[in-house]
Short mmCIF file of C-alpha atoms and ligand atoms in Angstrom, two decimals:
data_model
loop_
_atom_site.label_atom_id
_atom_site.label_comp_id
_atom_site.label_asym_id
_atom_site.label_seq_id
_atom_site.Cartn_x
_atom_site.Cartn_y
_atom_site.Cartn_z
CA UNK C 1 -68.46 -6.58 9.96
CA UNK C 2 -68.84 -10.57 10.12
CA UNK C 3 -66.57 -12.50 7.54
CA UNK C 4 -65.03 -9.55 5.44
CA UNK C 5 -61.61 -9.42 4.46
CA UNK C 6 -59.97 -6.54 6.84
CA UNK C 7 -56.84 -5.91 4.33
CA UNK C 8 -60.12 -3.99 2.20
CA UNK C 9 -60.84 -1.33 5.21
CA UNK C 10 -57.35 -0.26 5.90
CA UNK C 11 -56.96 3.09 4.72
CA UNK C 12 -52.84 4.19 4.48
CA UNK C 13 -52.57 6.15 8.32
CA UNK C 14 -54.11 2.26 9.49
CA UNK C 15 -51.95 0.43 7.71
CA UNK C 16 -49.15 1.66 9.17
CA UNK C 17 -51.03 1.06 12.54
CA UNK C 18 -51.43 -2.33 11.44
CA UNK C 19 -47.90 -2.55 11.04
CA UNK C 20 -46.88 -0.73 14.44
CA UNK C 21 -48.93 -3.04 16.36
CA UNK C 22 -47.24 -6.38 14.83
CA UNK C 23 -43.68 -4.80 15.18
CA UNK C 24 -44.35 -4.12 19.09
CA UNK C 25 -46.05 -8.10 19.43
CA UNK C 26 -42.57 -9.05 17.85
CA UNK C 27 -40.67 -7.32 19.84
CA UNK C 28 -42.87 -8.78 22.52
CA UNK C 29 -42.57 -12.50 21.69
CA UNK C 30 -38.92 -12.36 20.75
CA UNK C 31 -38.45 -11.20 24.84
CA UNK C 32 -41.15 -13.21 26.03
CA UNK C 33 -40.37 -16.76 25.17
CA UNK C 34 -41.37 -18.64 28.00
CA UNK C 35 -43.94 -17.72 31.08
CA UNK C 36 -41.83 -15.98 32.99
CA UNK C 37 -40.22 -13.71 30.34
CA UNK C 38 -44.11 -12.73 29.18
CA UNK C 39 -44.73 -11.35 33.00
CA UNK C 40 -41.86 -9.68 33.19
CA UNK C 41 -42.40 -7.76 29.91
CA UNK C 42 -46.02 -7.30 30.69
CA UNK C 43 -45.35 -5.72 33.81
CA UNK C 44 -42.37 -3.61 32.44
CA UNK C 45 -45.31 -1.78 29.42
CA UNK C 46 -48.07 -2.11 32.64
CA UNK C 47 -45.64 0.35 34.35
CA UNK C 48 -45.00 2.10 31.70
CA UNK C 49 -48.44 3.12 31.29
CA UNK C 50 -48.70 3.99 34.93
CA UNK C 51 -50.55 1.07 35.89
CA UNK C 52 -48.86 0.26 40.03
CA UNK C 53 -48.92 -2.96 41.60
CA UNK C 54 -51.58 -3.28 44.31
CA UNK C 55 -49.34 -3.22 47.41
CA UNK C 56 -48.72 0.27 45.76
CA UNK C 57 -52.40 1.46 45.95
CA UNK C 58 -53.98 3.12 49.13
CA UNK C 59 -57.73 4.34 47.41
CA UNK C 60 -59.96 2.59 44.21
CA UNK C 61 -61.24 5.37 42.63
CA UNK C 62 -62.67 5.17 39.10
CA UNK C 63 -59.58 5.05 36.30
CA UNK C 64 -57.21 3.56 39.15
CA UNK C 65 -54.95 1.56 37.34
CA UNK C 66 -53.39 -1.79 39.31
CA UNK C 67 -52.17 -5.37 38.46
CA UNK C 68 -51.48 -8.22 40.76
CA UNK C 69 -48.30 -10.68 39.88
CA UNK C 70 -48.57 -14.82 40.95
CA UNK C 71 -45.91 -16.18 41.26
CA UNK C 72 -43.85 -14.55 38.72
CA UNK C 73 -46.33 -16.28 35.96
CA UNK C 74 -49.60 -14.86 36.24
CA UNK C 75 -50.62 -10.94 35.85
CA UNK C 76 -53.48 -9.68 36.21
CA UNK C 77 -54.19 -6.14 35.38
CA UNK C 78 -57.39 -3.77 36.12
CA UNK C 79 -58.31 -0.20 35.40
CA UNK C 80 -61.66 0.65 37.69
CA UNK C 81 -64.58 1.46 35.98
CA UNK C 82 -67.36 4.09 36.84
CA UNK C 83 -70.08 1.24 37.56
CA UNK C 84 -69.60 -0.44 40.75
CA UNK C 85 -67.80 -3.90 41.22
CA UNK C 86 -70.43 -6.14 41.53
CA UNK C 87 -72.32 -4.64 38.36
CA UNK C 88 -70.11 -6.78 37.15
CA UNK C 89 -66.12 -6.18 35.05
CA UNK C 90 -65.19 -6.89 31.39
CA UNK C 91 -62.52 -9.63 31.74
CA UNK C 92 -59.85 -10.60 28.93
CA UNK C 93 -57.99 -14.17 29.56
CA UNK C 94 -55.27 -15.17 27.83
CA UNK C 95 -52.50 -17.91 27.84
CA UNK C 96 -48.65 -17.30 28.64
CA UNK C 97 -47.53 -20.67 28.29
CA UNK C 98 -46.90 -22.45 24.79
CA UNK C 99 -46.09 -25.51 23.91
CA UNK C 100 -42.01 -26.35 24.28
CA UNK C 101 -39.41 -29.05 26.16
CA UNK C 102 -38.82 -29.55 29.45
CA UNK C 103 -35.45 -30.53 31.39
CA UNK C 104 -35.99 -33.32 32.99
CA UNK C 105 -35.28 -32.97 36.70
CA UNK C 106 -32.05 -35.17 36.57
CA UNK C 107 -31.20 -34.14 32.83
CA UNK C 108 -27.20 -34.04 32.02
CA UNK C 109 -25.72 -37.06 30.49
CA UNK C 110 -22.78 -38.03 28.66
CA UNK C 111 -22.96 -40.63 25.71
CA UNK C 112 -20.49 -41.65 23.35
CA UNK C 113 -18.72 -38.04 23.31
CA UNK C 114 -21.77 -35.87 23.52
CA UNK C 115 -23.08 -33.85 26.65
CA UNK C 116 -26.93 -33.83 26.41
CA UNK C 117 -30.24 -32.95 28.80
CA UNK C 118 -33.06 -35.22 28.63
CA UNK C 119 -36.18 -33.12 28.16
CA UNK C 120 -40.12 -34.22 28.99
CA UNK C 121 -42.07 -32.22 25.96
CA UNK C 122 -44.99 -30.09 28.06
CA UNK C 123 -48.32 -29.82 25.92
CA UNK C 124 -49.43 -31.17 22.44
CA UNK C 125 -46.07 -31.57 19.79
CA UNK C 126 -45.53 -32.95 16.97
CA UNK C 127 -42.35 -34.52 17.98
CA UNK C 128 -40.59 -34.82 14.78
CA UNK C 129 -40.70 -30.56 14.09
CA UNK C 130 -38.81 -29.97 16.71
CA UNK C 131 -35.46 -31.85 15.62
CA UNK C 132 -32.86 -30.18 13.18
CA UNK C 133 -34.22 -26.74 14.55
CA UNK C 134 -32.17 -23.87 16.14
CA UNK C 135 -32.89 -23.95 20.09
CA UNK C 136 -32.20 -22.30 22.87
CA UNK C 137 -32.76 -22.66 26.78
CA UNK C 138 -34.20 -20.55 28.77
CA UNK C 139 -35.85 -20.53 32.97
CA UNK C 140 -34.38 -20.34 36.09
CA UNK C 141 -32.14 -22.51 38.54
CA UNK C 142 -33.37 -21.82 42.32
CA UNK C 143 -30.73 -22.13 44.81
CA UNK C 144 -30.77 -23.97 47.82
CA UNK C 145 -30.32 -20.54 49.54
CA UNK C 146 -32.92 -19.51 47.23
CA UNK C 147 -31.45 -17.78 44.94
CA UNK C 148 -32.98 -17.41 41.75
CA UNK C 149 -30.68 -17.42 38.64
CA UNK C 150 -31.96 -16.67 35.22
CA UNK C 151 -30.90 -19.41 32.45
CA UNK C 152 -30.62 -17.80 28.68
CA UNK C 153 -28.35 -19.32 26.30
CA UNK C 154 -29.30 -18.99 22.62
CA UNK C 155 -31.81 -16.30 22.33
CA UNK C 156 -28.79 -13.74 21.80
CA UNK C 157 -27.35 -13.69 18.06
CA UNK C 158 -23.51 -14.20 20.03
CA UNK C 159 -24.56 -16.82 22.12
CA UNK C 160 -23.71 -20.35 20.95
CA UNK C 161 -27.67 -22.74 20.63
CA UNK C 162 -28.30 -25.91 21.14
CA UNK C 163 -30.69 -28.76 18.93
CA UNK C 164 -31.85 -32.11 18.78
CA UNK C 165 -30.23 -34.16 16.03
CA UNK C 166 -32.32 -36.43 13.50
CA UNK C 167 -30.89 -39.77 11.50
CA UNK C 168 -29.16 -38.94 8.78
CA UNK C 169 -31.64 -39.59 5.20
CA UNK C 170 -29.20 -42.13 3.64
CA UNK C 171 -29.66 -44.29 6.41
CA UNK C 172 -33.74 -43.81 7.09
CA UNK C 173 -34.80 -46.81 5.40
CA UNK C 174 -36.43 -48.25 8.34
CA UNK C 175 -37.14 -44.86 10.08
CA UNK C 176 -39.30 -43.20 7.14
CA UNK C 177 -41.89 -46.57 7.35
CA UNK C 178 -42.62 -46.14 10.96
CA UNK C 179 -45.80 -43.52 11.77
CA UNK C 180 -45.22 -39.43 12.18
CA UNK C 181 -45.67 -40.04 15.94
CA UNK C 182 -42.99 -42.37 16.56
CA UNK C 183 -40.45 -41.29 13.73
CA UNK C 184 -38.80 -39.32 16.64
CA UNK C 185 -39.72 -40.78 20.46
CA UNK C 186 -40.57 -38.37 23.36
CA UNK C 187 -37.39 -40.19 24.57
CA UNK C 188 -35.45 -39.01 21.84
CA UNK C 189 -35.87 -35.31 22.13
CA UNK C 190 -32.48 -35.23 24.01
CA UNK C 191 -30.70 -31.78 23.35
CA UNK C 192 -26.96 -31.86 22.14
CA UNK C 193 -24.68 -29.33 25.05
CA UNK C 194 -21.30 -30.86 23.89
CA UNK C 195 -18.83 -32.62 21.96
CA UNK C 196 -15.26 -31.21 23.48
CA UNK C 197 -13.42 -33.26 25.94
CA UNK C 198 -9.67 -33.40 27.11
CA UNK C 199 -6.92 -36.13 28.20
CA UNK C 200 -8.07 -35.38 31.79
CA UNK C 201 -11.82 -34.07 31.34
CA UNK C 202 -14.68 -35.52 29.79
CA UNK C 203 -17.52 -33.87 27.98
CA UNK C 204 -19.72 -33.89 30.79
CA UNK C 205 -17.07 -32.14 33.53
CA UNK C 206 -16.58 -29.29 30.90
CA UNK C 207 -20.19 -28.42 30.00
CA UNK C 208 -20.29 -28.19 34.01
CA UNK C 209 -17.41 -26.37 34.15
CA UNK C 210 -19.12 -23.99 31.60
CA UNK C 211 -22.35 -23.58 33.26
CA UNK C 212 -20.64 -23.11 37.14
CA UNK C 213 -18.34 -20.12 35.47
CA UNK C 214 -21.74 -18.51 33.82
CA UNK C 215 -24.08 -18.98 35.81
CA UNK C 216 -22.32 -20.08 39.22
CA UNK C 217 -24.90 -23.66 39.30
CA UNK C 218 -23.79 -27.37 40.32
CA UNK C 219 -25.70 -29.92 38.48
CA UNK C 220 -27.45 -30.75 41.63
CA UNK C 221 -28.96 -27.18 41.20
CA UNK C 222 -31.07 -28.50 37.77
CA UNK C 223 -33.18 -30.23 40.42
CA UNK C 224 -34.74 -27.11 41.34
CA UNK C 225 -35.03 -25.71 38.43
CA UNK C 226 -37.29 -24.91 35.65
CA UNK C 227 -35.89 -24.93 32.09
CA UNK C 228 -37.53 -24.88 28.74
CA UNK C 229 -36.29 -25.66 25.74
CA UNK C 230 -37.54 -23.51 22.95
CA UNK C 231 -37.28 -22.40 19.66
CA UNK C 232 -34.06 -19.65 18.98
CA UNK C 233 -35.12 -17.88 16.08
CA UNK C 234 -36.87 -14.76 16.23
CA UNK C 235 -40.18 -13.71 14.51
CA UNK C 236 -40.19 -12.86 11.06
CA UNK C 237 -42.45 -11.22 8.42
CA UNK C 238 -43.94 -14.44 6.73
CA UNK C 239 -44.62 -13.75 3.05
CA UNK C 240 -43.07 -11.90 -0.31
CA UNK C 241 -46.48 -9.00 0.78
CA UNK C 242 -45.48 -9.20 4.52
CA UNK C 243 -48.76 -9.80 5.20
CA UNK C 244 -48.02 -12.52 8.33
CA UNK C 245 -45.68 -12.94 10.95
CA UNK C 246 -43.83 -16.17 11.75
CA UNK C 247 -42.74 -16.86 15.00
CA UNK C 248 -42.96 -19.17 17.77
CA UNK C 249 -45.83 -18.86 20.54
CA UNK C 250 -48.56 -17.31 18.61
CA UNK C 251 -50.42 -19.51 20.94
CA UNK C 252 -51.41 -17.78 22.89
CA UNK C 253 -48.94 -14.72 22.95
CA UNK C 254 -50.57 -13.43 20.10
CA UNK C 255 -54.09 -13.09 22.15
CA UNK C 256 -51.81 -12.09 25.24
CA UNK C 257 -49.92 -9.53 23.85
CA UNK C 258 -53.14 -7.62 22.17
CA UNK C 259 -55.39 -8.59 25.29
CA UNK C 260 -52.80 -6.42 27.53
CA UNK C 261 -52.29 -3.94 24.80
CA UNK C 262 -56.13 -3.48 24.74
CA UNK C 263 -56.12 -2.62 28.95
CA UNK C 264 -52.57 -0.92 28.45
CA UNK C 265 -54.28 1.56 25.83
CA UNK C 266 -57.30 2.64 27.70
CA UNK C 267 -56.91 6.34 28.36
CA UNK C 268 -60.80 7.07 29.43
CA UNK C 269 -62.37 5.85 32.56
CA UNK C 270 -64.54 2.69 31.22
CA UNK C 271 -68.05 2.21 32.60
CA UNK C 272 -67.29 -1.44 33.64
CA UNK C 273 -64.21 -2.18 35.54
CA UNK C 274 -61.50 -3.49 32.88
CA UNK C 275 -59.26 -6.68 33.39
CA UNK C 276 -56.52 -8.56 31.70
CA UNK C 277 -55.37 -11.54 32.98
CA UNK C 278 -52.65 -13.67 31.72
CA UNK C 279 -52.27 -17.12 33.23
CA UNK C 280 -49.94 -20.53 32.42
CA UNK C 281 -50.55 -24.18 31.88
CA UNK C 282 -52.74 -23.97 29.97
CA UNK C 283 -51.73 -26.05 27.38
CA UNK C 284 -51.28 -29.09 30.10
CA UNK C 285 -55.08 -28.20 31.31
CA UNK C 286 -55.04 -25.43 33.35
CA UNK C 287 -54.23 -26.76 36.68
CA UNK C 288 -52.36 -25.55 39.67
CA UNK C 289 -51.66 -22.86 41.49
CA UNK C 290 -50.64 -20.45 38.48
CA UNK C 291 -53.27 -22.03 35.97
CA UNK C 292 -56.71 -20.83 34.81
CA UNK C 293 -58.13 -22.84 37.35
CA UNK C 294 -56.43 -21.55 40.68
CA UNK C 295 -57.69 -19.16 42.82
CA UNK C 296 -55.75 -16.24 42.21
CA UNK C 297 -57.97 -14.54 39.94
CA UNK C 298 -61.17 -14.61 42.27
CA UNK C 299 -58.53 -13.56 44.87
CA UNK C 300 -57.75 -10.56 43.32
CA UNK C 301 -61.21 -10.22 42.90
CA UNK C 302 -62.35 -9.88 46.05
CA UNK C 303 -59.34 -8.03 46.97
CA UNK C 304 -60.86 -5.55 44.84
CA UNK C 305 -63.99 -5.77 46.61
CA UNK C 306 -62.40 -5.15 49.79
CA UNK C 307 -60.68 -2.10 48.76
CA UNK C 308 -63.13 -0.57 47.53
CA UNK C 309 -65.94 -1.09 50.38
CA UNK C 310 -68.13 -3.36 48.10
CA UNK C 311 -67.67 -6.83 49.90
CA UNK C 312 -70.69 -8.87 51.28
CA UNK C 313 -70.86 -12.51 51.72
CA UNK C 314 -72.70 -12.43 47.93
CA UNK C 315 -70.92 -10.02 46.13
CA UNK C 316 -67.99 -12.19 44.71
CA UNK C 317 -71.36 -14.24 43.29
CA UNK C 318 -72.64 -11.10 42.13
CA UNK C 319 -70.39 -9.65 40.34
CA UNK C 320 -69.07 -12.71 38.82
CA UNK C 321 -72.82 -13.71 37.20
CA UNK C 322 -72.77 -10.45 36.03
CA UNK C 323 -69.38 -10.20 34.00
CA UNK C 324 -68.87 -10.78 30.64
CA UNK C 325 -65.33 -12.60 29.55
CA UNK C 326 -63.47 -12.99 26.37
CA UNK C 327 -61.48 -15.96 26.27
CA UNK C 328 -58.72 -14.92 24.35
CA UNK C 329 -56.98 -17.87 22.78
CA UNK C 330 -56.20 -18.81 19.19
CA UNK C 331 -58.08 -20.33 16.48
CA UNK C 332 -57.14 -23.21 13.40
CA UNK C 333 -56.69 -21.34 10.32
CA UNK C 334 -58.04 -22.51 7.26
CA UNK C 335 -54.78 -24.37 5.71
CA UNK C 336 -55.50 -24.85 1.98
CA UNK C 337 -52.83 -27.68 1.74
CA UNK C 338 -55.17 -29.48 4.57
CA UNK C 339 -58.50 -28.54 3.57
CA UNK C 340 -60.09 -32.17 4.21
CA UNK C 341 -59.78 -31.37 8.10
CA UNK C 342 -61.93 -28.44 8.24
CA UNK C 343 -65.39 -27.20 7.06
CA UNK C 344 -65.58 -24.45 5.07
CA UNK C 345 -68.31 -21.91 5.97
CA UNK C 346 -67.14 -22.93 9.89
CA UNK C 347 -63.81 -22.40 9.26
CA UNK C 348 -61.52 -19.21 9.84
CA UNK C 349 -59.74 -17.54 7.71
CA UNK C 350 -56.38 -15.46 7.57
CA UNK C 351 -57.13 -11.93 6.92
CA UNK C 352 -60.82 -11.98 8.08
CA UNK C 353 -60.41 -10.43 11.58
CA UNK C 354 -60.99 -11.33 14.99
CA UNK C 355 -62.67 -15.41 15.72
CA UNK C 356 -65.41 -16.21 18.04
CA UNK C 357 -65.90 -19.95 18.71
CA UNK C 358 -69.01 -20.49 20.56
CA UNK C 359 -67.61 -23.48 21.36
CA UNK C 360 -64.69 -26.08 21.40
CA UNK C 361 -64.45 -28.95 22.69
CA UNK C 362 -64.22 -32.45 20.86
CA UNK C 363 -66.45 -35.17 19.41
CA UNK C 364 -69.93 -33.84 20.43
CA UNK C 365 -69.20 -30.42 21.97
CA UNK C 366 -67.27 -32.16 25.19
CA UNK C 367 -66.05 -30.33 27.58
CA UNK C 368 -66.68 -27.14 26.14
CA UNK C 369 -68.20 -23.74 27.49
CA UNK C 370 -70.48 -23.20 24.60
CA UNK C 371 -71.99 -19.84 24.95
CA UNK C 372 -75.23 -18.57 25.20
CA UNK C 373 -76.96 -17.01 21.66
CA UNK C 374 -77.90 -13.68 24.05
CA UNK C 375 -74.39 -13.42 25.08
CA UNK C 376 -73.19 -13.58 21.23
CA UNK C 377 -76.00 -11.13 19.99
CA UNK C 378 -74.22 -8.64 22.62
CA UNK C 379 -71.20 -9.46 20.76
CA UNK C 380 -71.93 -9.45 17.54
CA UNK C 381 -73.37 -5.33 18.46
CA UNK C 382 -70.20 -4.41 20.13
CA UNK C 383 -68.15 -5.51 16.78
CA UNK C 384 -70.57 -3.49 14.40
CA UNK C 385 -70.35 -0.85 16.03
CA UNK C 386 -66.84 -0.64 16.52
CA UNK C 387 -66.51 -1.91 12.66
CA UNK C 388 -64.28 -5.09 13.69
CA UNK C 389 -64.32 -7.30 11.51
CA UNK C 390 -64.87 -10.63 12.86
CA UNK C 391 -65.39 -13.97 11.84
CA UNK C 392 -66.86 -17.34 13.53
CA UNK C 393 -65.45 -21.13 13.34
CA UNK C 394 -65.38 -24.11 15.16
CA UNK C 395 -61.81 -26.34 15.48
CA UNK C 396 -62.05 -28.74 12.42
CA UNK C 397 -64.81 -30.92 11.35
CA UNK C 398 -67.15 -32.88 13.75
CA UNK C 399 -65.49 -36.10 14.52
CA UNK C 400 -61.85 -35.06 13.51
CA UNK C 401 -60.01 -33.75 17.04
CA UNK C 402 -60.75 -30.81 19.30
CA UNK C 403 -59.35 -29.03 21.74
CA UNK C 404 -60.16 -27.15 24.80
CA UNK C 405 -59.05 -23.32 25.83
CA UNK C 406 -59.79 -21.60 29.51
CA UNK C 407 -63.61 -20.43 28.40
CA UNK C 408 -65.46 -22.83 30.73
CA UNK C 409 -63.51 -22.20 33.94
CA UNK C 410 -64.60 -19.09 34.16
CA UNK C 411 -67.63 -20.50 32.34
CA UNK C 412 -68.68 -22.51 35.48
CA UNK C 413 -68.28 -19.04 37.76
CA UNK C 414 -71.11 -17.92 36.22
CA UNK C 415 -69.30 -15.68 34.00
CA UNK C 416 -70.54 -14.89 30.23
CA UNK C 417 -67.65 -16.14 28.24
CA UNK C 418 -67.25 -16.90 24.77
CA UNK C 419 -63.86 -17.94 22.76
CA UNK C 420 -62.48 -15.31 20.95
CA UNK C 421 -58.80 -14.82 19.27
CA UNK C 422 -56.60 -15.08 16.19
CA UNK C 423 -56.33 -18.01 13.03
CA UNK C 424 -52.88 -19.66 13.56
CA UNK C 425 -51.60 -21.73 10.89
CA UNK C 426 -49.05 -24.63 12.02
CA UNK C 427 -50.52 -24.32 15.67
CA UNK C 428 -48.16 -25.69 18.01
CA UNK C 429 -45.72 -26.38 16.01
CA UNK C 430 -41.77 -23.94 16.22
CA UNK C 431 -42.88 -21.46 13.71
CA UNK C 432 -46.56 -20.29 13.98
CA UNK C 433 -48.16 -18.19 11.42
CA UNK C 434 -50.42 -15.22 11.72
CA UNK C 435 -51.82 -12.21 9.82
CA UNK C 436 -51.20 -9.02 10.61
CA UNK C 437 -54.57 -7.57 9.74
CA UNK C 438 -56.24 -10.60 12.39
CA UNK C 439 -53.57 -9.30 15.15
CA UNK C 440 -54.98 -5.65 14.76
CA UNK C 441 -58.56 -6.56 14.32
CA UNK C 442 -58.18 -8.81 17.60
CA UNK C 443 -56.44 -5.80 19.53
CA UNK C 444 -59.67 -3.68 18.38
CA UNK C 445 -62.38 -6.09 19.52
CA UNK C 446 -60.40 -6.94 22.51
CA UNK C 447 -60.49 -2.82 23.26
CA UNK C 448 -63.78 -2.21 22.14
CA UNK C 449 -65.30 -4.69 24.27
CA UNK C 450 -63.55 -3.72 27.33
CA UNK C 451 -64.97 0.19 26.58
CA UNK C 452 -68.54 -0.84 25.80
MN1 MN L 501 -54.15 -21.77 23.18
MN1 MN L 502 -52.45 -24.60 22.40
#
């Protein structure tokens, strides 16, 4: 059903479904604020639904259910189909990683009476949202014995947050002429730990002292150590109808969370092996060793292969040119307050289902998968059928930005793959808006396309 409104279909026993699905996602994003928090969850509902980790597995037999963990930031989840291997798998890809702060590696300091941590933002901010806010950190401090000790101050409602602070208006005379992008400066985004000091302790020795009695670290431990500074509010029904949900991390946790729920609810052995795999860094391009663009997935691949007796020097090839992807990432909603940024019969929509971009990219197509008109036919049949409604877009007018998502990586394997996710309003930005109705519809197409 291309470019309907979905709120129109929803009969009263799937409205409520609508709003079972967004309750679990915000119970889902709340827990899963950073990388590591999404794996863990994922893996706690994979287990749930009897899916065992690989080591686990002796036999692939048709309706096995495994997943594979990297690193404590990738998952990658499979339920084996009836067709063999290298007839090629249905593959959903999503994001884990959102756009947030960094501490730097050396990031305590003490000025003028305040303890702060000097942060390096990771992926594309507006730098000025993310002052005045409610924060909270969260990661992990490694141990030189290699311990690993999980930092979370702020996301509890009796735990104290932290912020950035912003000039006060009375005296923004000179601030308020300079441009949006240097109103606040990367090196600005400093986040306030402490005020309180004593005859015989600065501000400085007690935040230590605070952080060595909670979490037993030195501040020579914050050089291993991977903390994220991120928004402390928890997602909200947006709207007097309750028809959205605000939140931070839409991108790409709202294609995550309904990718895995898709492969989580499959209770029939599919025809084509089924995969969900949820990788990081995206949003700094997809590189290293827990990206889109490391190994691990074709490793589980052809672990898979092994298993199950199907590996040849060409079947990796084969089975890869003869899978068809969904890259599940999100999409620029129509904004009407904007609406000089976008064209509007290749624009998407709140409310309007599921988005396919053919392609992304920037200023002439670059760098984009762009996929093939047979491939999209396919598509377009699954969604009828399944009465999805779906919609199409591209990101903005020609000529006025971009962006890129994981599509051609698994683009240049020889994969089918075409963009395919949920309008976002405010992308990037601490509070991200969705619809409701576009979660569900996505979480349908994303099922129906693994079961066709
Ligand atoms: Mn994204
Ligand atoms: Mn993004």
């Amino acid at each position: 059903m291309y470019s309907e409104n979905a709120w129109d279909k929803y009969t009263k026993e799937e409205l409520e479904k609508v709003d079972a699905l967004a309750t679990s996602y915000m119970d889902f994003i709340n827990n899963g604020k950073n990388e590591r928090l999404v794996v863990k969850e994922s893996i706690k509902l994979l287990q749930e639904k009897g899916f065992k980790h690989i080591s686990e597995v002796n036999e692939l037999v048709p309706g096995t259910k495994v997943y594979y963990v990297n690193r404590g930031k990738n998952v990658c989840a499979y339920v084996i189909g009836k067709h063999k291997l290298v007839e090629g798998i249905r593959v959903l890809g999503a994001h884990i990683d959102s756009p947030r702060l960094d501490l730097k590696q050396n990031p305590l300091y003490e000025k003028d009476g305040f303890a702060l941590l000097d942060t390096h933002y990771y992926g594309g901010v507006k730098k000025y949202q993310w002052v005045t806010i409610p924060l909270a950190l969260v990661g992990v401090v490694v141990k030189k014995d290699g311990t690993v000790v999980d930092i979370n101050i702020g996301l509890d409602e009796n735990d104290p947050i932290v912020g950035i602070s912003d000039l006060l208006i009375h005296l923004s005379g000179e601030q308020l002429t300079k441009p949006a992008g240097k109103v606040i400066e990367g090196e600005n985004l400093d986040v306030t730990i402490g005020s309180m000091s004593l005859k015989d302790k600065n501000v400085k020795d007690i935040v230590l002292e605070a952080l060595k009695e909670k979490y037993g670290i030195e501040e020579e431990d914050f050089l291993s150590s991977e903390i994220e500074v991120v928004p402390a509010s928890k997602a909200r029904f947006y709207g007097i109808d309750k028809s959205m949900i605000a939140g931070y991390g839409h991108d790409d946790r709202c294609c995550a969370y309904t990718s895995l729920r898709a492969i989580l609810d499959i209770n029939e052995v599919p025809s084509f092996t089924s995969c969900t795999i949820l990788v990081d860094k995206e949003e700094i391009g997809s590189v290293g060793a827990t990206g889109a663009q490391s190994r691990f997935f074709l490793d589980t691949i052809v672990d898979l292969l092994v298993k199950k007796g199907e590996y040849t020097p060409t079947s990796l090839a084969t089975l890869l040119s003869a899978s068809k992807m969904l890259s599940s990432d999100v999409s620029a909603g129509y904004d009407p307050l904007f609406a000089s940024v976008y064209e509007p019969k290749n624009s998407c929509y709140l409310g309007k289902g599921i988005v396919f971009n053919k392609y992304t990219g920037s200023r002439g197509k670059s760098g984009c998968n762009d996929c093939s008109p047979e491939y999209f036919a396919w598509i377009r049949n699954v969604m009828d059928e399944n009465k999805v409604n779906y919609q199409t877009a591209e990101l903005g007018k020609v000529d006025q930005g971009g962006g890129g998502t994981i599509a051609y990586i698994l683009g240049n394997e020889n994969m089918d793959v075409v963009d395919a996710g949920i309008a976002v309003l405010n992308m990037h930005a601490p509070m991200e808006v969705i619809s409701k109705a576009d979660l569900y519809e996505a979480y349908l197409a994303y099922k129906a396309f693994l079961l066709k």
